[in-house]
């Protein structure tokens, strides 16, 4: 019987081994939120945070308590825009990525 790994473990390993995958995951989380699927976007960003910096270090960097960040990106979290953009700004800076919103076809 093959050894089974959880999806989250596979994502974490892939992020650690492949910077392009990590960047794509960050972009996908933000794009998903901006397209209106906030819950899925938060879940993607939660996985990204766990696989990269972790909530403890993210809390230190942003000045937000780690438990608040965990709740914010949890299924029932409802982050304030200020807190969300603070976290997203830090994650972009840390990843060396600068994301921009562009208008698409109407």
Coordinates of C-alpha atoms in Angstrom, one line a residue:
X1 CA 0.0 0.0 0.0
X2 CA 1.5 3.4 -1.0
X3 CA 2.3 6.0 1.7
X4 CA -0.5 8.6 1.7
X5 CA 0.2 12.2 2.4
X6 CA -2.4 14.9 3.1
X7 CA -3.0 17.5 0.5
X8 CA -1.8 20.3 2.9
X9 CA 1.5 18.4 3.4
X10 CA 2.0 18.1 -0.4
X11 CA 1.3 21.9 -0.8
X12 CA 3.7 22.8 1.9
X13 CA 6.5 20.6 0.4
X14 CA 5.9 21.9 -3.1
X15 CA 6.0 25.5 -1.8
X16 CA 9.3 24.9 0.0
X17 CA 10.8 23.3 -3.1
X18 CA 9.5 25.5 -5.8
X19 CA 9.5 29.3 -5.5
X20 CA 7.5 29.7 -8.7
X21 CA 4.8 27.5 -7.2
X22 CA 4.8 29.6 -4.0
X23 CA 4.4 32.8 -6.0
X24 CA 1.6 31.2 -8.1
X25 CA -0.2 30.2 -4.9
X26 CA 0.0 33.7 -3.5
X27 CA -1.2 35.2 -6.8
X28 CA -4.1 32.7 -7.0
X29 CA -5.2 33.4 -3.4
X30 CA -5.3 37.1 -4.0
X31 CA -6.9 36.8 -7.5
X32 CA -9.6 34.5 -6.1
X33 CA -10.5 37.0 -3.4
X34 CA -10.6 39.8 -5.9
X35 CA -12.9 37.8 -8.2
X36 CA -15.4 37.6 -5.4
X37 CA -14.7 34.1 -3.9
X38 CA -13.4 35.4 -0.6
X39 CA -13.7 32.1 1.3
X40 CA -11.6 30.2 -1.2
X41 CA -9.1 33.0 -1.5
X42 CA -8.7 33.0 2.3
X43 CA -8.2 29.2 2.3
X44 CA -5.5 29.5 -0.4
X45 CA -3.7 32.3 1.5
X46 CA -4.0 30.3 4.8
X47 CA -2.2 27.4 3.1
X48 CA 0.4 29.8 1.6
X49 CA 1.0 31.4 5.0
X50 CA 1.4 28.0 6.7
X51 CA 3.8 26.8 4.0
X52 CA 6.0 29.9 4.1
X53 CA 6.2 32.2 7.0
X54 CA 3.7 30.7 9.5
X55 CA 1.2 32.7 11.6
X56 CA 3.6 33.4 14.5
X57 CA 6.2 35.2 12.3
X58 CA 3.5 36.9 10.3
X59 CA 2.0 38.2 13.5
X60 CA 5.4 39.6 14.6
X61 CA 5.9 41.2 11.2
X62 CA 2.5 42.8 11.0
X63 CA 1.8 43.5 14.6
X64 CA -1.3 41.4 14.7
X65 CA -1.8 38.6 17.2
X66 CA -1.2 35.2 15.5
X67 CA -4.6 33.9 16.8
X68 CA -6.3 36.8 15.2
X69 CA -4.6 36.1 11.9
X70 CA -5.6 32.4 12.1
X71 CA -9.2 33.4 12.7
X72 CA -9.0 36.0 10.0
X73 CA -8.0 33.4 7.4
X74 CA -10.3 30.7 8.8
X75 CA -13.6 29.6 7.3
X76 CA -15.7 32.0 9.4
X77 CA -13.2 34.9 9.5
X78 CA -14.3 38.3 8.3
X79 CA -11.1 40.4 8.1
X80 CA -11.2 44.2 8.0
X81 CA -9.8 45.6 4.8
X82 CA -7.0 47.4 6.7
X83 CA -5.8 44.1 8.3
X84 CA -6.2 42.1 5.1
X85 CA -4.3 44.6 3.0
X86 CA -1.6 44.9 5.6
X87 CA -1.0 41.1 5.5
X88 CA -1.2 40.9 1.7
X89 CA 1.2 43.8 1.4
X90 CA 3.7 42.1 3.7
X91 CA 3.3 38.7 2.0
X92 CA 4.0 40.4 -1.4
X93 CA 7.1 42.2 0.0
X94 CA 8.4 39.1 1.6
X95 CA 7.9 37.1 -1.6
X96 CA 9.4 39.8 -3.8
X97 CA 6.2 40.0 -5.8
X98 CA 4.2 43.2 -6.7
X99 CA 0.7 42.5 -7.7
X100 CA -1.5 45.0 -9.5
X101 CA -5.2 45.1 -10.3
X102 CA -6.1 45.8 -13.9
X103 CA -9.5 46.3 -15.5
X104 CA -10.5 43.5 -17.8
X105 CA -13.2 43.4 -20.5
X106 CA -16.6 44.4 -19.3

